[in-house]
PDB file of C-alpha atoms and ligand atoms in Angstrom:
ATOM      1  CA  MET A   1      16.272  99.010 123.979  1.00 46.00           C
ATOM      2  CA  LEU A   2      13.691  99.333 121.099  1.00 48.00           C
ATOM      3  CA  ALA A   3      11.793 102.459 121.005  1.00 45.00           C
ATOM      4  CA  GLU A   4       8.878 103.256 118.542  1.00 45.00           C
ATOM      5  CA  ALA A   5      10.124 106.323 116.456  1.00 41.00           C
ATOM      6  CA  SER A   6       8.963 107.630 113.093  1.00 41.00           C
ATOM      7  CA  GLY A   7       9.851 104.331 111.499  1.00 51.00           C
ATOM      8  CA  ARG A   8       8.839 100.923 113.078  1.00 55.00           C
ATOM      9  CA  TYR A   9      11.221 101.020 115.876  1.00 59.00           C
ATOM     10  CA  ARG A  10      14.728 102.325 116.465  1.00 58.00           C
ATOM     11  CA  ALA A  11      17.569 100.854 118.493  1.00 59.00           C
ATOM     12  CA  VAL A  12      18.804 103.389 121.158  1.00 58.00           C
ATOM     13  CA  GLY A  13      21.292 103.229 124.053  1.00 63.00           C
ATOM     14  CA  VAL A  14      19.798 102.940 127.398  1.00 63.00           C
ATOM     15  CA  ASP A  15      20.650 106.411 128.337  1.00 67.00           C
ATOM     16  CA  ASP A  16      19.508 108.161 125.105  1.00 73.00           C
ATOM     17  CA  ALA A  17      16.114 106.791 125.009  1.00 73.00           C
ATOM     18  CA  ASP A  18      13.098 108.751 125.708  1.00 91.00           C
ATOM     19  CA  PRO A  19      11.668 106.628 128.475  1.00 93.00           C
ATOM     20  CA  ALA A  20       7.901 107.179 127.599  1.00 95.00           C
ATOM     21  CA  ALA A  21       8.711 105.898 123.787  1.00 92.00           C
ATOM     22  CA  VAL A  22      10.099 102.480 124.990  1.00 92.00           C
ATOM     23  CA  SER A  23       7.748  99.541 124.645  1.00 93.00           C
ATOM     24  CA  VAL A  24       9.867  96.708 124.598  1.00 95.00           C
ATOM     25  CA  ALA A  25      13.060  96.212 126.936  1.00 95.00           C
ATOM     26  CA  VAL A  26      15.523  93.123 125.648  1.00 95.00           C
ATOM     27  CA  VAL A  27      17.651  92.621 128.717  1.00 95.00           C
ATOM     28  CA  TRP A  28      20.233  90.330 130.079  1.00 93.00           C
ATOM     29  CA  GLN A  29      21.108  90.876 133.808  1.00 92.00           C
ATOM     30  CA  HIS A  30      19.739  94.386 133.785  1.00 95.00           C
ATOM     31  CA  GLU A  31      20.379  96.506 136.865  1.00 96.00           C
ATOM     32  CA  PRO A  32      17.365  95.717 139.235  1.00 97.00           C
ATOM     33  CA  GLY A  33      14.857  98.516 139.442  1.00 97.00           C
ATOM     34  CA  SER A  34      16.154  99.949 136.109  1.00 95.00           C
ATOM     35  CA  LEU A  35      12.941  99.031 134.100  1.00 96.00           C
ATOM     36  CA  GLN A  36      10.762 101.216 136.137  1.00 96.00           C
ATOM     37  CA  ARG A  37      12.015 104.082 134.150  1.00 94.00           C
ATOM     38  CA  TYR A  38       9.717 103.354 131.175  1.00 95.00           C
ATOM     39  CA  PRO A  39       6.031 104.003 131.912  1.00 96.00           C
ATOM     40  CA  ASN A  40       4.949 102.506 128.639  1.00 95.00           C
ATOM     41  CA  LEU A  41       6.652  99.335 128.768  1.00 96.00           C
ATOM     42  CA  SER A  42       4.666  96.322 127.499  1.00 94.00           C
ATOM     43  CA  LEU A  43       7.220  93.542 127.307  1.00 96.00           C
ATOM     44  CA  VAL A  44      10.409  92.581 128.879  1.00 97.00           C
ATOM     45  CA  HIS A  45      12.192  90.118 126.829  1.00 97.00           C
ATOM     46  CA  SER A  46      15.140  87.893 127.920  1.00 96.00           C
ATOM     47  CA  LEU A  47      18.136  87.544 125.854  1.00 94.00           C
ATOM     48  CA  GLY A  48      18.589  83.851 127.023  1.00 92.00           C
ATOM     49  CA  HIS A  49      16.445  80.992 127.694  1.00 92.00           C
ATOM     50  CA  GLY A  50      16.634  81.547 131.550  1.00 94.00           C
ATOM     51  CA  VAL A  51      14.541  84.422 133.087  1.00 96.00           C
ATOM     52  CA  GLU A  52      15.363  84.047 136.774  1.00 95.00           C
ATOM     53  CA  GLN A  53      17.418  87.304 136.867  1.00 93.00           C
ATOM     54  CA  ILE A  54      14.584  88.987 135.352  1.00 97.00           C
ATOM     55  CA  LEU A  55      11.786  87.792 137.880  1.00 97.00           C
ATOM     56  CA  ASP A  56      14.186  88.273 140.867  1.00 96.00           C
ATOM     57  CA  ASP A  57      14.020  92.002 140.215  1.00 97.00           C
ATOM     58  CA  PRO A  58      11.837  93.321 143.047  1.00 97.00           C
ATOM     59  CA  GLY A  59      11.227  96.485 140.903  1.00 97.00           C
ATOM     60  CA  LEU A  60      10.027  94.437 137.886  1.00 97.00           C
ATOM     61  CA  PRO A  61       7.137  96.404 136.181  1.00 97.00           C
ATOM     62  CA  ASP A  62       3.878  94.486 136.078  1.00 96.00           C
ATOM     63  CA  VAL A  63       4.117  93.647 132.338  1.00 96.00           C
ATOM     64  CA  GLN A  64       4.578  90.397 130.346  1.00 96.00           C
ATOM     65  CA  VAL A  65       7.943  88.845 130.307  1.00 97.00           C
ATOM     66  CA  ALA A  66       9.102  86.533 127.543  1.00 97.00           C
ATOM     67  CA  ARG A  67      11.878  84.072 127.113  1.00 96.00           C
ATOM     68  CA  LEU A  68      14.051  83.841 124.323  1.00 95.00           C
ATOM     69  CA  VAL A  69      13.635  80.416 122.483  1.00 94.00           C
ATOM     70  CA  ASP A  70      16.563  80.499 120.224  1.00 94.00           C
ATOM     71  CA  PRO A  71      17.194  77.300 118.300  1.00 94.00           C
ATOM     72  CA  GLY A  72      20.981  77.621 118.322  1.00 96.00           C
ATOM     73  CA  ILE A  73      21.051  77.704 122.219  1.00 96.00           C
ATOM     74  CA  PRO A  74      19.563  74.004 122.563  1.00 97.00           C
ATOM     75  CA  ALA A  75      21.636  72.698 119.764  1.00 97.00           C
ATOM     76  CA  ALA A  76      24.795  73.963 121.086  1.00 98.00           C
ATOM     77  CA  ILE A  77      24.165  72.721 124.548  1.00 98.00           C
ATOM     78  CA  ALA A  78      23.168  69.228 123.081  1.00 98.00           C
ATOM     79  CA  ARG A  79      26.680  69.225 121.290  1.00 98.00           C
ATOM     80  CA  TRP A  80      28.310  70.086 124.515  1.00 98.00           C
ATOM     81  CA  THR A  81      26.629  67.329 126.553  1.00 98.00           C
ATOM     82  CA  THR A  82      27.344  64.807 123.887  1.00 98.00           C
ATOM     83  CA  ARG A  83      30.767  65.295 124.006  1.00 98.00           C
ATOM     84  CA  ILE A  84      30.761  64.809 127.698  1.00 98.00           C
ATOM     85  CA  VAL A  85      28.499  61.557 127.298  1.00 98.00           C
ATOM     86  CA  LEU A  86      30.860  60.289 124.705  1.00 97.00           C
ATOM     87  CA  SER A  87      34.131  61.181 126.844  1.00 97.00           C
ATOM     88  CA  HIS A  88      32.398  58.741 129.498  1.00 97.00           C
ATOM     89  CA  THR A  89      31.873  55.889 127.145  1.00 97.00           C
ATOM     90  CA  GLN A  90      35.091  56.226 125.584  1.00 96.00           C
ATOM     91  CA  ARG A  91      36.872  56.597 129.192  1.00 97.00           C
ATOM     92  CA  GLU A  92      38.736  59.801 128.255  1.00 97.00           C
ATOM     93  CA  GLU A  93      39.507  60.561 132.044  1.00 97.00           C
ATOM     94  CA  GLU A  94      41.030  57.305 132.623  1.00 97.00           C
ATOM     95  CA  TYR A  95      43.244  57.513 129.742  1.00 98.00           C
ATOM     96  CA  ARG A  96      44.209  60.885 130.973  1.00 97.00           C
ATOM     97  CA  GLU A  97      45.325  59.381 134.004  1.00 97.00           C
ATOM     98  CA  HIS A  98      46.997  56.517 132.732  1.00 98.00           C
ATOM     99  CA  GLN A  99      49.023  58.823 130.438  1.00 98.00           C
ATOM    100  CA  ALA A 100      49.938  60.849 133.479  1.00 98.00           C
ATOM    101  CA  ALA A 101      51.215  57.742 134.856  1.00 98.00           C
ATOM    102  CA  GLY A 102      53.022  56.512 131.458  1.00 98.00           C
ATOM    103  CA  ARG A 103      50.768  53.574 131.605  1.00 98.00           C
ATOM    104  CA  TRP A 104      49.808  51.706 128.310  1.00 98.00           C
ATOM    105  CA  ARG A 105      46.575  49.967 129.188  1.00 98.00           C
ATOM    106  CA  PRO A 106      43.764  49.412 126.654  1.00 98.00           C
ATOM    107  CA  MET A 107      40.401  49.269 128.418  1.00 97.00           C
ATOM    108  CA  ARG A 108      37.054  47.759 127.458  1.00 93.00           C
ATOM    109  CA  ARG A 109      35.015  50.564 125.740  1.00 86.00           C
ATOM    110  CA  ARG A 110      31.447  51.019 127.434  1.00 95.00           C
ATOM    111  CA  TYR A 111      28.796  50.236 124.856  1.00 95.00           C
ATOM    112  CA  PRO A 112      26.532  53.115 124.730  1.00 96.00           C
ATOM    113  CA  GLU A 113      23.430  50.796 124.628  1.00 96.00           C
ATOM    114  CA  SER A 114      24.374  49.852 128.192  1.00 95.00           C
ATOM    115  CA  VAL A 115      24.864  53.629 129.300  1.00 97.00           C
ATOM    116  CA  ARG A 116      21.638  55.353 130.238  1.00 98.00           C
ATOM    117  CA  VAL A 117      21.658  59.157 129.740  1.00 98.00           C
ATOM    118  CA  GLY A 118      19.192  60.787 132.423  1.00 99.00           C
ATOM    119  CA  VAL A 119      17.946  64.369 131.313  1.00 99.00           C
ATOM    120  CA  LEU A 120      16.363  66.517 133.980  1.00 99.00           C
ATOM    121  CA  GLY A 121      13.989  68.610 132.117  1.00 98.00           C
ATOM    122  CA  LEU A 122      12.395  68.101 128.871  1.00 98.00           C
ATOM    123  CA  GLY A 123      11.994  71.607 127.580  1.00 97.00           C
ATOM    124  CA  GLU A 124      13.657  72.571 124.359  1.00 96.00           C
ATOM    125  CA  VAL A 125      17.052  72.296 125.730  1.00 98.00           C
ATOM    126  CA  GLY A 126      16.368  68.880 127.348  1.00 98.00           C
ATOM    127  CA  ARG A 127      14.605  67.638 124.348  1.00 98.00           C
ATOM    128  CA  ALA A 128      17.711  68.441 122.143  1.00 98.00           C
ATOM    129  CA  VAL A 129      20.123  66.852 124.819  1.00 98.00           C
ATOM    130  CA  ALA A 130      17.858  63.690 124.703  1.00 98.00           C
ATOM    131  CA  GLY A 131      17.710  63.583 121.033  1.00 98.00           C
ATOM    132  CA  MET A 132      21.480  63.941 120.458  1.00 98.00           C
ATOM    133  CA  ALA A 133      22.208  61.254 123.127  1.00 98.00           C
ATOM    134  CA  ARG A 134      19.909  58.985 121.343  1.00 98.00           C
ATOM    135  CA  GLY A 135      21.588  59.730 118.053  1.00 98.00           C
ATOM    136  CA  VAL A 136      24.829  58.147 119.304  1.00 97.00           C
ATOM    137  CA  MET A 137      22.709  55.139 120.524  1.00 97.00           C
ATOM    138  CA  HIS A 138      22.370  55.890 124.173  1.00 98.00           C
ATOM    139  CA  PRO A 139      19.012  54.930 126.005  1.00 98.00           C
ATOM    140  CA  VAL A 140      17.505  58.018 127.341  1.00 98.00           C
ATOM    141  CA  ALA A 141      15.163  58.665 130.435  1.00 98.00           C
ATOM    142  CA  GLY A 142      13.755  62.186 130.923  1.00 98.00           C
ATOM    143  CA  TRP A 143      12.252  63.732 133.951  1.00 98.00           C
ATOM    144  CA  ARG A 144       9.644  66.504 133.733  1.00 97.00           C
ATOM    145  CA  ALA A 145       6.590  67.863 135.845  1.00 94.00           C
ATOM    146  CA  THR A 146       3.965  66.398 133.425  1.00 95.00           C
ATOM    147  CA  ASP A 147       4.069  62.745 131.694  1.00 94.00           C
ATOM    148  CA  GLU A 148       3.603  64.307 128.401  1.00 96.00           C
ATOM    149  CA  PRO A 149       5.525  61.941 125.831  1.00 97.00           C
ATOM    150  CA  VAL A 150       8.737  62.754 124.131  1.00 97.00           C
ATOM    151  CA  PRO A 151       9.512  60.280 121.288  1.00 97.00           C
ATOM    152  CA  GLY A 152      12.272  58.024 122.013  1.00 97.00           C
ATOM    153  CA  VAL A 153      12.587  59.146 125.722  1.00 98.00           C
ATOM    154  CA  HIS A 154      11.476  57.302 128.741  1.00 98.00           C
ATOM    155  CA  VAL A 155       9.514  59.921 130.528  1.00 98.00           C
ATOM    156  CA  LEU A 156       9.547  59.883 134.341  1.00 98.00           C
ATOM    157  CA  THR A 157       7.793  62.207 136.689  1.00 98.00           C
ATOM    158  CA  GLY A 158       7.322  62.874 140.515  1.00 98.00           C
ATOM    159  CA  ARG A 159       9.542  62.138 143.341  1.00 97.00           C
ATOM    160  CA  ASP A 160       9.691  58.463 142.363  1.00 98.00           C
ATOM    161  CA  GLY A 161      10.471  59.092 138.827  1.00 98.00           C
ATOM    162  CA  LEU A 162      13.187  61.288 139.836  1.00 98.00           C
ATOM    163  CA  ARG A 163      14.834  58.608 142.187  1.00 98.00           C
ATOM    164  CA  ASP A 164      14.250  56.167 139.219  1.00 98.00           C
ATOM    165  CA  LEU A 165      16.207  58.363 137.022  1.00 98.00           C
ATOM    166  CA  PHE A 166      19.160  58.679 139.429  1.00 98.00           C
ATOM    167  CA  GLU A 167      19.404  55.032 140.374  1.00 98.00           C
ATOM    168  CA  THR A 168      19.465  53.924 136.492  1.00 98.00           C
ATOM    169  CA  SER A 169      21.461  56.662 134.758  1.00 98.00           C
ATOM    170  CA  SER A 170      25.226  56.472 134.281  1.00 98.00           C
ATOM    171  CA  VAL A 171      25.193  60.139 133.184  1.00 98.00           C
ATOM    172  CA  VAL A 172      22.600  62.516 134.644  1.00 99.00           C
ATOM    173  CA  ILE A 173      22.458  65.968 132.699  1.00 99.00           C
ATOM    174  CA  ASN A 174      20.383  68.745 134.324  1.00 99.00           C
ATOM    175  CA  THR A 175      18.922  71.103 131.924  1.00 98.00           C
ATOM    176  CA  LEU A 176      16.087  72.632 134.346  1.00 98.00           C
ATOM    177  CA  PRO A 177      15.769  76.350 134.900  1.00 97.00           C
ATOM    178  CA  SER A 178      15.871  78.004 138.191  1.00 97.00           C
ATOM    179  CA  THR A 179      12.406  78.282 139.488  1.00 97.00           C
ATOM    180  CA  PRO A 180      10.688  77.995 143.098  1.00 96.00           C
ATOM    181  CA  ASP A 181      10.066  74.233 142.229  1.00 96.00           C
ATOM    182  CA  THR A 182      13.686  73.413 140.886  1.00 97.00           C
ATOM    183  CA  ARG A 183      15.704  75.056 143.517  1.00 98.00           C
ATOM    184  CA  HIS A 184      17.939  72.489 145.399  1.00 98.00           C
ATOM    185  CA  LEU A 185      15.688  69.752 143.773  1.00 98.00           C
ATOM    186  CA  VAL A 186      18.747  67.526 143.404  1.00 98.00           C
ATOM    187  CA  ASP A 187      19.583  66.567 147.010  1.00 98.00           C
ATOM    188  CA  ARG A 188      22.083  64.260 148.767  1.00 98.00           C
ATOM    189  CA  GLU A 189      19.816  61.254 148.634  1.00 98.00           C
ATOM    190  CA  LEU A 190      19.407  61.442 144.764  1.00 98.00           C
ATOM    191  CA  LEU A 191      23.148  61.689 144.384  1.00 98.00           C
ATOM    192  CA  ALA A 192      23.859  58.791 146.615  1.00 98.00           C
ATOM    193  CA  ALA A 193      21.364  56.807 144.638  1.00 98.00           C
ATOM    194  CA  LEU A 194      23.483  56.949 141.323  1.00 98.00           C
ATOM    195  CA  PRO A 195      25.041  54.053 140.028  1.00 98.00           C
ATOM    196  CA  ASP A 196      28.783  53.563 140.786  1.00 98.00           C
ATOM    197  CA  GLY A 197      31.052  55.666 138.341  1.00 98.00           C
ATOM    198  CA  ALA A 198      28.235  57.847 137.391  1.00 98.00           C
ATOM    199  CA  TRP A 199      28.601  61.336 136.165  1.00 98.00           C
ATOM    200  CA  PHE A 200      26.436  64.505 136.883  1.00 99.00           C
ATOM    201  CA  VAL A 201      26.565  67.285 134.228  1.00 99.00           C
ATOM    202  CA  ASN A 202      24.805  70.892 134.882  1.00 99.00           C
ATOM    203  CA  VAL A 203      23.978  72.935 132.016  1.00 98.00           C
ATOM    204  CA  GLY A 204      20.643  74.140 133.206  1.00 98.00           C
ATOM    205  CA  ARG A 205      20.899  76.491 136.251  1.00 98.00           C
ATOM    206  CA  GLY A 206      23.541  76.052 139.251  1.00 98.00           C
ATOM    207  CA  ASP A 207      20.844  76.306 142.027  1.00 98.00           C
ATOM    208  CA  VAL A 208      19.224  73.116 140.990  1.00 98.00           C
ATOM    209  CA  VAL A 209      21.723  71.400 143.566  1.00 98.00           C
ATOM    210  CA  SER A 210      23.362  73.255 146.412  1.00 98.00           C
ATOM    211  CA  GLU A 211      26.947  73.537 146.255  1.00 98.00           C
ATOM    212  CA  SER A 212      27.624  72.274 149.619  1.00 98.00           C
ATOM    213  CA  VAL A 213      25.430  69.152 149.049  1.00 98.00           C
ATOM    214  CA  LEU A 214      27.382  68.401 145.608  1.00 98.00           C
ATOM    215  CA  LEU A 215      30.780  68.863 147.367  1.00 98.00           C
ATOM    216  CA  ALA A 216      29.855  66.384 150.107  1.00 98.00           C
ATOM    217  CA  ALA A 217      28.375  63.958 147.503  1.00 98.00           C
ATOM    218  CA  LEU A 218      31.599  64.056 145.415  1.00 98.00           C
ATOM    219  CA  ASP A 219      33.716  63.459 148.533  1.00 98.00           C
ATOM    220  CA  ASP A 220      31.627  60.192 148.940  1.00 98.00           C
ATOM    221  CA  GLY A 221      32.504  59.533 145.498  1.00 98.00           C
ATOM    222  CA  LEU A 222      28.849  59.857 143.780  1.00 98.00           C
ATOM    223  CA  PRO A 223      28.953  61.366 141.401  1.00 98.00           C
ATOM    224  CA  ALA A 224      32.242  60.129 140.492  1.00 98.00           C
ATOM    225  CA  LEU A 225      32.655  63.161 138.389  1.00 98.00           C
ATOM    226  CA  ALA A 226      30.805  66.497 137.852  1.00 98.00           C
ATOM    227  CA  HIS A 227      31.022  68.659 134.711  1.00 98.00           C
ATOM    228  CA  LEU A 228      29.543  72.008 135.650  1.00 99.00           C
ATOM    229  CA  ASP A 229      28.936  74.749 133.564  1.00 98.00           C
ATOM    230  CA  VAL A 230      26.535  76.736 135.798  1.00 98.00           C
ATOM    231  CA  PHE A 231      26.823  77.733 139.389  1.00 98.00           C
ATOM    232  CA  GLU A 232      24.645  78.993 142.325  1.00 97.00           C
ATOM    233  CA  GLU A 233      26.740  82.098 142.238  1.00 97.00           C
ATOM    234  CA  GLU A 234      28.198  83.150 138.940  1.00 97.00           C
ATOM    235  CA  PRO A 235      31.222  83.998 138.458  1.00 97.00           C
ATOM    236  CA  LEU A 236      32.076  81.027 140.644  1.00 98.00           C
ATOM    237  CA  PRO A 237      33.709  82.873 143.608  1.00 98.00           C
ATOM    238  CA  ALA A 238      37.417  82.224 143.842  1.00 98.00           C
ATOM    239  CA  ASP A 239      37.214  80.652 147.137  1.00 98.00           C
ATOM    240  CA  SER A 240      34.670  78.102 145.999  1.00 98.00           C
ATOM    241  CA  GLU A 241      35.951  74.473 146.872  1.00 98.00           C
ATOM    242  CA  LEU A 242      34.674  73.508 143.449  1.00 98.00           C
ATOM    243  CA  TRP A 243      37.577  74.979 141.727  1.00 98.00           C
ATOM    244  CA  SER A 244      40.029  72.408 143.160  1.00 98.00           C
ATOM    245  CA  HIS A 245      37.970  69.491 143.423  1.00 98.00           C
ATOM    246  CA  PRO A 246      39.744  66.637 141.503  1.00 98.00           C
ATOM    247  CA  ASN A 247      36.460  65.271 140.456  1.00 98.00           C
ATOM    248  CA  VAL A 248      35.056  68.454 139.166  1.00 98.00           C
ATOM    249  CA  ARG A 249      35.211  69.938 135.607  1.00 98.00           C
ATOM    250  CA  ILE A 250      34.548  73.547 135.348  1.00 98.00           C
ATOM    251  CA  THR A 251      33.391  75.967 132.494  1.00 98.00           C
ATOM    252  CA  PRO A 252      32.230  79.555 133.035  1.00 98.00           C
ATOM    253  CA  HIS A 253      28.746  79.198 131.638  1.00 98.00           C
ATOM    254  CA  VAL A 254      29.380  78.656 128.083  1.00 98.00           C
ATOM    255  CA  SER A 255      27.555  75.552 126.886  1.00 98.00           C
ATOM    256  CA  GLY A 256      24.759  77.419 125.133  1.00 96.00           C
ATOM    257  CA  PRO A 257      25.749  80.922 124.010  1.00 93.00           C
ATOM    258  CA  THR A 258      23.155  83.250 122.582  1.00 91.00           C
ATOM    259  CA  SER A 259      24.138  83.842 118.974  1.00 91.00           C
ATOM    260  CA  THR A 260      22.992  86.773 116.943  1.00 92.00           C
ATOM    261  CA  ARG A 261      22.450  84.533 113.810  1.00 93.00           C
ATOM    262  CA  THR A 262      19.939  82.294 115.625  1.00 95.00           C
ATOM    263  CA  ALA A 263      18.473  84.819 118.250  1.00 95.00           C
ATOM    264  CA  LEU A 264      17.559  87.692 116.192  1.00 96.00           C
ATOM    265  CA  PRO A 265      14.834  86.044 114.014  1.00 96.00           C
ATOM    266  CA  PRO A 266      12.748  84.863 117.156  1.00 96.00           C
ATOM    267  CA  LEU A 267      13.363  88.057 118.994  1.00 96.00           C
ATOM    268  CA  VAL A 268      12.454  90.345 116.099  1.00 96.00           C
ATOM    269  CA  GLU A 269       9.344  88.237 115.531  1.00 96.00           C
ATOM    270  CA  ASN A 270       8.266  88.895 119.202  1.00 95.00           C
ATOM    271  CA  ILE A 271       8.786  92.624 119.076  1.00 95.00           C
ATOM    272  CA  HIS A 272       6.647  92.818 115.731  1.00 95.00           C
ATOM    273  CA  ARG A 273       3.863  90.787 117.615  1.00 96.00           C
ATOM    274  CA  VAL A 274       4.097  93.434 120.527  1.00 94.00           C
ATOM    275  CA  LEU A 275       3.922  96.199 118.004  1.00 91.00           C
ATOM    276  CA  ASP A 276       1.133  94.538 116.068  1.00 94.00           C
ATOM    277  CA  GLY A 277      -0.933  94.262 119.410  1.00 94.00           C
ATOM    278  CA  LEU A 278      -0.407  90.346 119.409  1.00 96.00           C
ATOM    279  CA  GLU A 279       0.385  88.065 122.213  1.00 97.00           C
ATOM    280  CA  PRO A 280       4.146  87.576 122.316  1.00 97.00           C
ATOM    281  CA  ASN A 281       5.595  83.820 121.925  1.00 97.00           C
ATOM    282  CA  HIS A 282       6.993  82.242 125.195  1.00 97.00           C
ATOM    283  CA  VAL A 283       5.401  84.377 127.903  1.00 97.00           C
ATOM    284  CA  VAL A 284       6.563  83.386 131.117  1.00 97.00           C
ATOM    285  CA  ASP A 285       4.300  82.315 133.825  1.00 96.00           C
ATOM    286  CA  ARG A 286       5.287  84.432 136.406  1.00 94.00           C
ATOM    287  CA  ALA A 287       3.946  82.121 139.425  1.00 92.00           C
ATOM    288  CA  ARG A 288       5.775  79.188 137.892  1.00 94.00           C
ATOM    289  CA  GLY A 289       9.074  81.255 137.417  1.00 94.00           C
ATOM    290  CA  TYR A 290       9.368  80.070 133.945  1.00 92.00           C
TER     291      TYR A 290
HETATM  292  C1  LIG B   1      21.778  80.844 129.347  1.00 59.48           C
HETATM  293  O1  LIG B   1      22.204  80.600 130.417  1.00 59.48           O
HETATM  294  C2  LIG B   1      20.406  81.063 128.851  1.00 59.48           C
HETATM  295  O2  LIG B   1      19.555  81.256 129.815  1.00 59.48           O
HETATM  296  O3  LIG B   1      19.937  81.142 127.800  1.00 59.48           O
END
């Protein structure tokens, strides 16, 4: 919490703040309803790129909500997904199996030029993921709501474009946030359209695909492997079948951590904008959910 005081602002603990002095709340997974305590709030600022947990608060005051656009997050996620794409082309999973079986079997390497990467969402994260995949020589298709071009990326839109992306990509990477339009967007039909051996990677939000749909699709062999960093429910419940599925690799929402070094400058700039009576950057369209 940052409250205006005799200086420009001062940082205070949630419990010590004079509620009337608080104009900006910087939150991540706050307690629903808790922001109602601040009658003079003018901005709720997310500490991450995602804002669904803020917008889902039925007691959210009627003030602007801003996303954190921290350049460190897209870069970290792009490094993460590039590692996965490279492990696909370099057949790491197969070599691991061969090692377990004590088998020496050199395999033909996949050429990156023939492995298309499909990126769902071409916002800050999607563009970084696409750019790094291009940097390691992969052709990239990207899906977004509008056909606004992205250099070096074959941009697809609409349901036909989505189907095209799934049919032609060997690694599909979801970077989409959770909004009313993206919830369960990736359905059984799209997953079944993937080429043989294709992988699905989720570093956006878990509810873009329902867990039961994904499990059924995995049981049918497509995707051949899912790398999941985000889930419909987090932490992933202990009884989720995803934990033990042989074709699932799980990490606990760590692909794009917010780091103080890169997050503070855009955050402080936005707070100054509010204190100066300016429009903050990256204001969320509440109806769109992002
Ligand atoms: C992390 O998930 C974020 O929203 O930044």
